[in-house]
Coordinates of C-alpha atoms in Angstrom, one line a residue:
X1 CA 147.1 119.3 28.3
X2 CA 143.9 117.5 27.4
X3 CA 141.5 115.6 29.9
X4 CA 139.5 112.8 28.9
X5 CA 137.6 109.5 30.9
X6 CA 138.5 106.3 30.7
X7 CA 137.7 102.8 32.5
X8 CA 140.2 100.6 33.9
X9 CA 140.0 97.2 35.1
X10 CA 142.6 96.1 37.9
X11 CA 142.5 93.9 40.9
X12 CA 143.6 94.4 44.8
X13 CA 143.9 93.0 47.8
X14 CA 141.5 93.9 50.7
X15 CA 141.7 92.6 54.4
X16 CA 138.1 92.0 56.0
X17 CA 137.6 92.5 59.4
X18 CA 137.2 89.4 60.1
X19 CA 141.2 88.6 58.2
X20 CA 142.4 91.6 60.2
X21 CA 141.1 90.3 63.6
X22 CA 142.9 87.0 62.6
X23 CA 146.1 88.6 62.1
X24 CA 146.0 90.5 65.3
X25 CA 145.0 87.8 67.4
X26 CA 147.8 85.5 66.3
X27 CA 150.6 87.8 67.0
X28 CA 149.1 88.2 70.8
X29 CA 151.2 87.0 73.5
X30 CA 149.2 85.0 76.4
X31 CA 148.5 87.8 78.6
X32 CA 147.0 90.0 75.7
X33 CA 144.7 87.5 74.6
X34 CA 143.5 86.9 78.3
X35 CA 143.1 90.8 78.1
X36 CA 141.4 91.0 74.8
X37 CA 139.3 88.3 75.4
X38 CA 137.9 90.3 78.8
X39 CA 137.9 93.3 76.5
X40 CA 135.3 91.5 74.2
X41 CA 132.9 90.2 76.8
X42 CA 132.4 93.5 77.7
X43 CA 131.4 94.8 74.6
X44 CA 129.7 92.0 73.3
X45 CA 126.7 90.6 74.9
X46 CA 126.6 87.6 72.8
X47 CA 129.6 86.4 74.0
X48 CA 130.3 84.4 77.1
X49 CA 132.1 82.1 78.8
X50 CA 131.1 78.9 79.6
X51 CA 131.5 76.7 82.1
X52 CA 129.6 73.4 81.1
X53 CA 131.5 71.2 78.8
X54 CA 129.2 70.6 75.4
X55 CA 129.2 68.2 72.7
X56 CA 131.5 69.8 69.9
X57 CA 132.5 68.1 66.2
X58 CA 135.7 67.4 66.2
X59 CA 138.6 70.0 64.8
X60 CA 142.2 70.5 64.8
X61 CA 145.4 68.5 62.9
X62 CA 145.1 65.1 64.3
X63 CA 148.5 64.2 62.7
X64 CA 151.2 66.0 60.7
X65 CA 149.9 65.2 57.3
X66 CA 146.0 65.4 58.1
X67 CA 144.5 67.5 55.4
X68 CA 143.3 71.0 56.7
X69 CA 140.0 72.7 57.1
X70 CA 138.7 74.6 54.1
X71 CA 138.8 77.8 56.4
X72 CA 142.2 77.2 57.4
X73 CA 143.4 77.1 53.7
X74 CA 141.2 80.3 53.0
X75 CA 143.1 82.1 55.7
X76 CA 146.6 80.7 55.5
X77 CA 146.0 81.6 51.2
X78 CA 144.9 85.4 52.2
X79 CA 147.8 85.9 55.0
X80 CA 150.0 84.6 52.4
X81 CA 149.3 86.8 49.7
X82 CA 149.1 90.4 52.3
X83 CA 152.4 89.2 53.1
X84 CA 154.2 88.7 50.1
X85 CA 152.5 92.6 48.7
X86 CA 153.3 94.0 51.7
X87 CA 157.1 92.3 51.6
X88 CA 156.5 91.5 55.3
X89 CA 159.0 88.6 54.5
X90 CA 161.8 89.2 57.0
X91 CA 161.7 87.1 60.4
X92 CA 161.9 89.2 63.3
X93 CA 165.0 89.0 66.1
X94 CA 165.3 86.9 68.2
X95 CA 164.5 88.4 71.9
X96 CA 167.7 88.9 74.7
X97 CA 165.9 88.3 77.1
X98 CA 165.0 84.3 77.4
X99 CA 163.3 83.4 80.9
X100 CA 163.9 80.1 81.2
X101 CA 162.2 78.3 84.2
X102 CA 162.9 74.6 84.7
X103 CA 159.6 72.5 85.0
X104 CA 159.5 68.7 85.0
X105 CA 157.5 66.5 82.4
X106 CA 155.3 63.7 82.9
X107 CA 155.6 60.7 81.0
X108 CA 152.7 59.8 78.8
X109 CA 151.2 56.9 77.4
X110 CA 153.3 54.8 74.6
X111 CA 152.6 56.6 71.4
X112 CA 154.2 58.0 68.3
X113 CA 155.1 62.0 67.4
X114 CA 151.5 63.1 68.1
X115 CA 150.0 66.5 68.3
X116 CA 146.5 67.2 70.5
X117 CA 144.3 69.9 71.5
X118 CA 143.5 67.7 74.6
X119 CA 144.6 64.9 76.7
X120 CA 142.8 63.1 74.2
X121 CA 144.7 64.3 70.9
X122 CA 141.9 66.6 69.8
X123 CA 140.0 69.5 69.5
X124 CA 136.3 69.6 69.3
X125 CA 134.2 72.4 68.4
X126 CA 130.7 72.8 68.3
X127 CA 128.4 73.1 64.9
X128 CA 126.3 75.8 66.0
X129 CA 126.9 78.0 68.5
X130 CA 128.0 75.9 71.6
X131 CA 131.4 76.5 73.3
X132 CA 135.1 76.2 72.4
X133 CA 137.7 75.8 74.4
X134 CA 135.4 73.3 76.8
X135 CA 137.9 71.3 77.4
X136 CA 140.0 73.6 79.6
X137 CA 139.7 73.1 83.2
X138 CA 139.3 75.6 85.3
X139 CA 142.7 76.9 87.5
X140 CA 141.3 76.6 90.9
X141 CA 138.5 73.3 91.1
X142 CA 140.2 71.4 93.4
X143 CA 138.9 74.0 95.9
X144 CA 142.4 73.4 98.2
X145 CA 143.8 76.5 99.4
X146 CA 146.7 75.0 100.6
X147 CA 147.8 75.1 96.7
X148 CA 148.7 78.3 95.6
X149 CA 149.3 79.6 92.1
X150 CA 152.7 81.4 91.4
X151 CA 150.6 84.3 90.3
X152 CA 148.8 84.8 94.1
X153 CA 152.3 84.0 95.7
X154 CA 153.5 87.2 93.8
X155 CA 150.8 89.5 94.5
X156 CA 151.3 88.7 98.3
X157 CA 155.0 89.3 98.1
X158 CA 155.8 92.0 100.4
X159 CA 157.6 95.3 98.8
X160 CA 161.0 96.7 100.0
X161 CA 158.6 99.9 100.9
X162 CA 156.4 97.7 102.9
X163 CA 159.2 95.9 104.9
X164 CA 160.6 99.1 106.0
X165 CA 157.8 100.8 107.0
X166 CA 157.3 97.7 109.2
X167 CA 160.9 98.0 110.5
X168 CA 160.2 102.0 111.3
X169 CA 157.4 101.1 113.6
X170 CA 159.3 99.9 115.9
X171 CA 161.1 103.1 116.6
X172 CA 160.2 105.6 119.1
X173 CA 159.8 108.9 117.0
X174 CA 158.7 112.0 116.5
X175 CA 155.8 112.6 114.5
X176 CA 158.5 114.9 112.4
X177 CA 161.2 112.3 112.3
X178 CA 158.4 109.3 111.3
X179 CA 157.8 111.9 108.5
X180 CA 160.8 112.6 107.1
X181 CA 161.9 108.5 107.4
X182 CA 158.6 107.4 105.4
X183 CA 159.4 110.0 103.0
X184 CA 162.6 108.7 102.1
X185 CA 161.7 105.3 102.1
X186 CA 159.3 106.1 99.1
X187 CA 161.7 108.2 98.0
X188 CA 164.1 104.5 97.0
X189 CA 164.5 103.2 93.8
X190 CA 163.7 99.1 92.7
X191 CA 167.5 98.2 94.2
X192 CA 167.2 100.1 97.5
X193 CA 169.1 102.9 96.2
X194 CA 168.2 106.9 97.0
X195 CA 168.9 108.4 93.7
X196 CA 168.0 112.2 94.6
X197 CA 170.3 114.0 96.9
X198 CA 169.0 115.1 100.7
X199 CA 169.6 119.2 99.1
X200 CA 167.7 118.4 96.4
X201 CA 164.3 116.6 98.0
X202 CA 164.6 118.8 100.9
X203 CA 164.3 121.9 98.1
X204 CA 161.3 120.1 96.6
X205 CA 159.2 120.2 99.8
X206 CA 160.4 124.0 101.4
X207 CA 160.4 125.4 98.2
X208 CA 162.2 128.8 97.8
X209 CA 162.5 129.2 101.6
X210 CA 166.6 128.3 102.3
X211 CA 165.8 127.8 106.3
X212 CA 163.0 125.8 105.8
X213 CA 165.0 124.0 103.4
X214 CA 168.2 123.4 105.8
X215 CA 165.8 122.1 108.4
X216 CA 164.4 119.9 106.3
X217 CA 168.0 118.6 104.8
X218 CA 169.0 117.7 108.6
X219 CA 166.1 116.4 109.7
X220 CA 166.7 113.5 106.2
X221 CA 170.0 113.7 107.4
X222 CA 168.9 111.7 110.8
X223 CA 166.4 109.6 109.2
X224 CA 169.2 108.3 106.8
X225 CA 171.5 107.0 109.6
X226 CA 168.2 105.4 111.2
X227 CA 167.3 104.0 107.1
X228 CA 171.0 102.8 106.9
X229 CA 170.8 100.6 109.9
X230 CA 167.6 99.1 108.6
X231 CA 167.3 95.5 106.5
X232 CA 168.6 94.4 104.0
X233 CA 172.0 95.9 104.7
X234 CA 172.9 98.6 102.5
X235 CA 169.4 99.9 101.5
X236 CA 168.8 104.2 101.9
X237 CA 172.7 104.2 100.2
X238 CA 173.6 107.1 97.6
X239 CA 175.7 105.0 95.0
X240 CA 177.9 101.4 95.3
X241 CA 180.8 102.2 97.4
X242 CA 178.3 103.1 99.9
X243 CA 176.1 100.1 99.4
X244 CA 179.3 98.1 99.8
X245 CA 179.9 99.7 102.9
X246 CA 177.1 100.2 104.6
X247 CA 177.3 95.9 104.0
X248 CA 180.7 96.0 105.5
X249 CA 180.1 96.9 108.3
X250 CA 177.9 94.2 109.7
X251 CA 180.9 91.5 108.4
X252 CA 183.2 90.3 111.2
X253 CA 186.4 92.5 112.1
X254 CA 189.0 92.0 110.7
X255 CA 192.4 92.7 108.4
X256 CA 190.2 91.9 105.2
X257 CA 186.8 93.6 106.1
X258 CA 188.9 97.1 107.1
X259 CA 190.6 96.6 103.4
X260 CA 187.5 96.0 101.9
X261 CA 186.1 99.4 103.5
X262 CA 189.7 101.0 102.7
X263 CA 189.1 99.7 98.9
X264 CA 185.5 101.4 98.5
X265 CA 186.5 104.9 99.4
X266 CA 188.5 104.3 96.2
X267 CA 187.5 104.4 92.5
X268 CA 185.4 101.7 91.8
X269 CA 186.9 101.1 88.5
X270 CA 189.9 99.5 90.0
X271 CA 187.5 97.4 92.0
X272 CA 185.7 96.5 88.8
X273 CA 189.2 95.9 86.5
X274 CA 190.7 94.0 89.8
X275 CA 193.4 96.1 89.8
X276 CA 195.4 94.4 92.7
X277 CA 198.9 96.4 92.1
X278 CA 196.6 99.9 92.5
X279 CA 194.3 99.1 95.4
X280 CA 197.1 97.6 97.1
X281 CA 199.2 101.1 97.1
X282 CA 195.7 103.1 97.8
X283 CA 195.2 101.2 100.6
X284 CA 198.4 100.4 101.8
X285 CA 198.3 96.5 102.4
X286 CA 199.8 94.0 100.5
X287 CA 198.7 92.3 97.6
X288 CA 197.0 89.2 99.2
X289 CA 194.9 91.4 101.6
X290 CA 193.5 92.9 98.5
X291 CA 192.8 89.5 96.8
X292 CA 191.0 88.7 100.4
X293 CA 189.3 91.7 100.9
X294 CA 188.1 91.8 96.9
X295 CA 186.7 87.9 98.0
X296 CA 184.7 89.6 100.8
X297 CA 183.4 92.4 98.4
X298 CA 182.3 89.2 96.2
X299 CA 180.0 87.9 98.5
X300 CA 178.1 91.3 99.2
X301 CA 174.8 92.1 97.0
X302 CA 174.9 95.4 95.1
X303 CA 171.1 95.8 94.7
X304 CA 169.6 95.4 98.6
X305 CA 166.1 95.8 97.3
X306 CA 166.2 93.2 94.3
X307 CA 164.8 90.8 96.4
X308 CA 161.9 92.9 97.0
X309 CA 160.7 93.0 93.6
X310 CA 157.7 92.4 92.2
X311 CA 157.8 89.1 90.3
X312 CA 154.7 88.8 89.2
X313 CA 155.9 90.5 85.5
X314 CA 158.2 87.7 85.3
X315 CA 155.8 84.7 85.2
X316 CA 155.7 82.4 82.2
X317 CA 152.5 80.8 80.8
X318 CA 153.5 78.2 78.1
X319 CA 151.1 77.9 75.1
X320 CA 152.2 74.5 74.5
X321 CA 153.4 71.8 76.6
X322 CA 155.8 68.5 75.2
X323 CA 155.8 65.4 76.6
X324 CA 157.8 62.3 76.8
X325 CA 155.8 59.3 75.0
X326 CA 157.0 56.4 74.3
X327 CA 159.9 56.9 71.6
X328 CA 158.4 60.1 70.4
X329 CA 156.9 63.5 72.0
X330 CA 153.5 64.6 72.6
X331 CA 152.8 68.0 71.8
X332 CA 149.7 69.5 73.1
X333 CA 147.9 73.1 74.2
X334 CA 148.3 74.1 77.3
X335 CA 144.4 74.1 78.9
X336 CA 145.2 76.9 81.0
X337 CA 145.4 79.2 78.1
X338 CA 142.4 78.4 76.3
X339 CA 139.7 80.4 76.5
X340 CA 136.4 79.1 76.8
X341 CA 133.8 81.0 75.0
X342 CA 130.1 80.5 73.5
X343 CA 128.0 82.5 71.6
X344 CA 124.8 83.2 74.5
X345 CA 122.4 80.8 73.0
X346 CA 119.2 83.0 74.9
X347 CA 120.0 86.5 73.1
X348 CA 121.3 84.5 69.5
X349 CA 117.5 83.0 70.3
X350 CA 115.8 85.6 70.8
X351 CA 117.3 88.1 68.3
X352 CA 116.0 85.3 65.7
X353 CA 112.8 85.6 66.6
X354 CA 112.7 89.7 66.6
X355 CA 114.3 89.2 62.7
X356 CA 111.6 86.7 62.1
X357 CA 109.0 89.8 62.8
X358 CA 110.6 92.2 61.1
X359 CA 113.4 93.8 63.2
X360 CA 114.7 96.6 61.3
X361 CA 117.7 98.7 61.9
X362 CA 117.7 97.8 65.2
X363 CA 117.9 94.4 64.6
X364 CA 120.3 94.5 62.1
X365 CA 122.9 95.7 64.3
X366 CA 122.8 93.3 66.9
X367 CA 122.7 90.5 64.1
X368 CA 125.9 92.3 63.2
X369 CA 127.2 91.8 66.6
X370 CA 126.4 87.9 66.5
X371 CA 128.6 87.4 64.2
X372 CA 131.3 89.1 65.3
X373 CA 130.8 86.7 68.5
X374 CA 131.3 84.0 65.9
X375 CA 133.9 85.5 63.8
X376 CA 135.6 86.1 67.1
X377 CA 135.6 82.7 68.7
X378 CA 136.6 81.2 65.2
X379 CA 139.7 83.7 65.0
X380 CA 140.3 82.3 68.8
X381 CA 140.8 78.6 67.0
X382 CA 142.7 79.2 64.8
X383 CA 145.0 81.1 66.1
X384 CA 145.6 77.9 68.7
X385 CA 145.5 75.7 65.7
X386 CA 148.0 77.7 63.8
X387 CA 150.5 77.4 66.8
X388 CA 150.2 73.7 67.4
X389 CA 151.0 73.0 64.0
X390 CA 153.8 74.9 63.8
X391 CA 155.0 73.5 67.3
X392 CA 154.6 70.0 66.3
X393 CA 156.4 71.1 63.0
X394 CA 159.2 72.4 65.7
X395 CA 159.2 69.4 67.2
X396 CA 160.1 67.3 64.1
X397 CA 162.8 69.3 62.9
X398 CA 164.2 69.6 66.7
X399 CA 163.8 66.2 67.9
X400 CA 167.6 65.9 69.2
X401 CA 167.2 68.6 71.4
X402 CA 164.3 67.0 73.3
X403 CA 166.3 64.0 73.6
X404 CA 170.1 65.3 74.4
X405 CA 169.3 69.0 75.0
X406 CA 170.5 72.0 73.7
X407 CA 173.9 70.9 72.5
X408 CA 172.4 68.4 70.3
X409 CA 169.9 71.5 67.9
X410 CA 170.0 71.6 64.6
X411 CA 170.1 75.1 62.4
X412 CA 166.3 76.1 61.5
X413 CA 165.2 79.2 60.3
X414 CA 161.5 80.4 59.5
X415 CA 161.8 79.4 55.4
X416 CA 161.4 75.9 56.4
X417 CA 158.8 75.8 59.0
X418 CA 157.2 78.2 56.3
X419 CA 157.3 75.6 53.6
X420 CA 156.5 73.3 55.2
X421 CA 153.0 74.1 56.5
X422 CA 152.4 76.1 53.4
X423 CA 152.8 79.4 55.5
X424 CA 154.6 82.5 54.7
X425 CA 157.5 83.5 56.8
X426 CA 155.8 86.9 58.3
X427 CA 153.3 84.2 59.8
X428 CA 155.7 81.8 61.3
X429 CA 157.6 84.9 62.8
X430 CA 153.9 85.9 64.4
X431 CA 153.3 83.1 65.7
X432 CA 156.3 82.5 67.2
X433 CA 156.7 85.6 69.1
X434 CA 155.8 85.9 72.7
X435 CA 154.6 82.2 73.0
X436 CA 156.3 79.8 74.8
X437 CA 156.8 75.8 75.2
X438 CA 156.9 73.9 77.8
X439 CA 160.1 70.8 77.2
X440 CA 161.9 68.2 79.1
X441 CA 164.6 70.8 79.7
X442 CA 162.7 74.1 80.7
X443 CA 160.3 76.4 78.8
X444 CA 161.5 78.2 76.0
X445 CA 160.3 80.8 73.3
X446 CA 158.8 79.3 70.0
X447 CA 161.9 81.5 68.9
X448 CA 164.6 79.7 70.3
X449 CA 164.4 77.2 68.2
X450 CA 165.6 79.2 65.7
X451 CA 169.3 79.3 64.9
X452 CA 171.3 80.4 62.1
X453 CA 174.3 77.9 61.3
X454 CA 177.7 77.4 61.3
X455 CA 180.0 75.4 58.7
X456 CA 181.6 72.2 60.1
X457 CA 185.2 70.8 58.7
X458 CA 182.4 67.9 56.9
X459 CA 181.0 70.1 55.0
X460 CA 177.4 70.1 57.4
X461 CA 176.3 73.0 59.4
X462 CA 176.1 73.5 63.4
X463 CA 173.4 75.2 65.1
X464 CA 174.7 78.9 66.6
X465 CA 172.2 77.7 69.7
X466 CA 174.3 74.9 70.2
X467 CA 177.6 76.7 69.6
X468 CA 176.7 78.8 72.6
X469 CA 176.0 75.7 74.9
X470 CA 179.0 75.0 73.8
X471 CA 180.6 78.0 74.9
X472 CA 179.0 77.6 78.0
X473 CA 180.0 74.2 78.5
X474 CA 183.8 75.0 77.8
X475 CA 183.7 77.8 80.3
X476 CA 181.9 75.9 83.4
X477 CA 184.5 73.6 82.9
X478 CA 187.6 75.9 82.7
X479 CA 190.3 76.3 85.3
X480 CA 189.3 79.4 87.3
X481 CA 193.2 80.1 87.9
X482 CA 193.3 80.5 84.1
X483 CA 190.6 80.8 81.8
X484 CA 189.8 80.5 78.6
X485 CA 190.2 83.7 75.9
X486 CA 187.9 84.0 73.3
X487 CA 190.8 82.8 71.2
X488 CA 191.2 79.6 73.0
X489 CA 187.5 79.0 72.8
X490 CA 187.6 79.2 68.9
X491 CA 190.1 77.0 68.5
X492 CA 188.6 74.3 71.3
X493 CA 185.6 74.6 68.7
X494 CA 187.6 74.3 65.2
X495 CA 188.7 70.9 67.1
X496 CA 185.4 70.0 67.7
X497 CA 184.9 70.3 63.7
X498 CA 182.9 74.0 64.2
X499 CA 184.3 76.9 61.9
X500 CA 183.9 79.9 64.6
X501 CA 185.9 83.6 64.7
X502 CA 187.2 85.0 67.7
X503 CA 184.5 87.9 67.0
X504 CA 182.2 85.1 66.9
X505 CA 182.9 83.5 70.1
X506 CA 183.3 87.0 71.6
X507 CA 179.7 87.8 70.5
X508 CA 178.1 84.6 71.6
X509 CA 179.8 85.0 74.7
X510 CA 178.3 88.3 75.4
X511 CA 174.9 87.2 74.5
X512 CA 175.2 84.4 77.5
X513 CA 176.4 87.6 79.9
X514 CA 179.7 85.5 80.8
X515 CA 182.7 88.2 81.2
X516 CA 186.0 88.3 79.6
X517 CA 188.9 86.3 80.6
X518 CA 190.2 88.6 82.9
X519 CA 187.3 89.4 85.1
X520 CA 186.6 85.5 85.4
X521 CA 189.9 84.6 86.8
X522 CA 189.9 83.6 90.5
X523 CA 192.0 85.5 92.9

């Protein structure tokens, strides 16, 4: 085989730093940001964060069909072409977990469809090196401690741990006893439960010696029946029929409650399937006891510590917040969120004077690290710019739902929001992912808004987000003595016009967590 040299001439794409950072920072939920923001005021000591409003030009999309900045069209061009050579085309699920948290909205001035970085419909930025995000108040500076964030009221929220050992120190025990009690408490899981057996955390403290062990076992065999008479009823239990129980047995007495108690010694799979016929041979009471007793069972919570949890993990921050104005909707950034950042005008100073003289290496490094305070707080904008646009492009297309609610959305998938702000569909899905809005009717994922759709006897296409409220609505609104099969639910929709399988309904029914006809009908 011969060898031999020879020169080619192609083209590629590369990503700059500064392209990468861009990317990254727009597919950043709130609280990463918040985290990689901190992150880069460590490490940078040109950056900082202001607190002194400054006079900033003006930037951001005013209206829908205000022409965008040169830098925006530079970026939006280069994420556009990584995506389509990296096919990163596809639109990422939608998430099953939606936390939706019902918030009012205050009406607005009378104005038309509007999008704003502020209360006053823009965003300013400074020319040099002054601060953006200036416009964002800070959380506490109404100095009244009488008003406290949801974030403080779930740090102080007192653990299941922590409101047991509080109960334990009002017993009279022994130092032993106090011992083995604490121990089990931290021995409970997040719903009050005590996974491990007695055998097997006694064996984990003696070891290899069997007496020690056995003394150990008894002595968490006491401190169970003190944990068991503890609040919330039911906490220290082993599985659910002693949960249920252990609940029980604070009820009133009575023909029901000793059913009820009769019923959990059983398999709870009869329980679960409401196998009246069964439990009612089992236990040896009639059929309406059983229907009783299964109401009391009802009413009994099978996870104690729930209420104990943390909730801190479940707060909700939305990026954007729309508002009723006038015959339209304001959309605008939520200040909260904004970051308020400057590039430290004494060190950018006096790094240009030590340039000036001749600053070498030295100097060259830290001019590198100016402008990556620059490059950073730019990224910063328009990764807030990026997601108003596309929520005020949300907006539009969604318009019904912020007037009727959820019944009334339309099918919208990524291509058009993509289209239409001259995006690619990778970017939409970015941006949409882990940030939230804030609407009349609660606050949603960017990603709800997104539906696939459904043919209609007219020949139009329905929403499967507002098939589902449908589904909903036709089962709040069903006779609990007979409810509806997934069968009956698709044809209740084909007479509403909506072309919908039985597998369909079945799925979407799942996906709202509302069980099968069976296990919904009242006894």
């Amino acid at each position: 085989m011969k060898q031999g040299l020879s020169l080619r001439v192609s083209q590629h794409l590369a990503l700059t730093p500064q392209l990468q950072q861009s990317i990254r920072l727009l597919q950043l939920s709130t609280l990463e940001l918040s985290q990689e923001v901190e992150q880069m005021l460590d490490e940078n000591p040109f950056l900082e964060v202001s607190e002194d409003a400054a006079v900033r030009e003006e930037f951001g999309v005013e209206h829908v069909n205000t022409p965008v900045s040169q830098e925006t069209q530079e970026f939006e061009s280069a994420t556009n072409s990584i995506a389509n050579s990296a096919d990163d085309a596809r639109a990422t699920a939608l998430n099953d977990n939606q936390n939706s948290t019902e918030s009012s909205a205050e009406s607005s001035s009378e104005a038309p469809l509007e999008e704003s970085w502020d209360g006053d419909g823009s965003v300013e930025m400074a020319p040099d090196d002054s601060e953006w995000g200036g416009d964002a108040l800070p959380r506490k500076s109404n100095g009244d401690d009488s008003e406290a964030d949801a974030s403080d009221l779930a740090r102080g929220h007192e653990s299941l741990q922590d409101h047991l050992h509080r109960q334990a120190l009002g017993l009279r025990l022994s130092e032993v006893d106090r011992a083995a009690l604490h121990f089990l408490i931290e021995s409970l899981n997040d719903d009050g439960y005590l996974e491990d057996s007695l055998a097997s955390l006694a064996a984990g403290l003696a070891g290899d010696d069997l007496e020690q062990a056995e003394a150990v076992e008894e002595r968490f065999a006491m401190a169970l029946k003190l944990l068991h008479h503890m609040e919330p009823a039911g906490v220290g239990a082993r599985n659910l029929a002693e949960c249920l129980a252990l609940q029980l047995l604070d009820c009133p007495d009575g023909e029901e409650t000793r059913a009820a108690l009769a019923m959990c010694k059983q398999p709870m799979e009869l329980l679960a399937k409401r196998d009246v016929k069964r439990l009612a041979y089992l236990c040896a009471c009639s059929e309406a006891v059983v229907k009783g007793a299964m109401g009391v069972i009802a009413r009994l919570d099978p996870k104690p510590g729930r209420r104990f949890v943390n909730v801190e993990r479940n707060l909700i921050v939305p990026d954007v917040i729309v508002t009723k104005a006038g015959r339209g909707f304001k959309v605008a950034l939520n200040r909260d969120v904004m970051p308020r950042l400057r590039v430290h005008d004494i060190y950018a100073n006096a790094l240009k004077q030590h340039n000036g003289r001749g600053g070498g290496q030295a100097g060259q490094a830290l001019q590198q690290r100016l402008q990556e305070a620059r490059w950073f707080i730019k990224n910063i904008q328009q990764r807030f710019d990026t997601i108003l646009r596309v929520s005020t492009a949300i907006v539009e297309r969604q318009k019904n739902f912020f007037t009727h609610g959820e019944l009334a959305m339309r099918p919208l998938v990524l291509r058009e929001i993509a289209d239409e702000l001259g995006l690619h569909e990778s970017t939409i899905s970015r941006v949409t992912t882990a940030k939230y809005m804030n609407t009349p009717f609660g606050t949603f994922e960017l990603k709800y808004f997104f539906g696939s759709a459904l043919g209609t006897e007219t020949g139009g296409n329905a929403s499967s987000t507002a098939v589902r409220a449908l589904i909903k609505q036709f089962v709040a609104s069903e006779s609990l003595k007979k409810p509806l099969s997934d069968n009956q639910i698709s044809e209740m929709l084909k007479e509403q016009g909506i072309e919908c399988a039985r597998r369909t309904v079945a799925k979407y029914r799942e996906a709202l967590r509302i069980a099968p006809a069976n296990l919904r009908k009242a006894l």
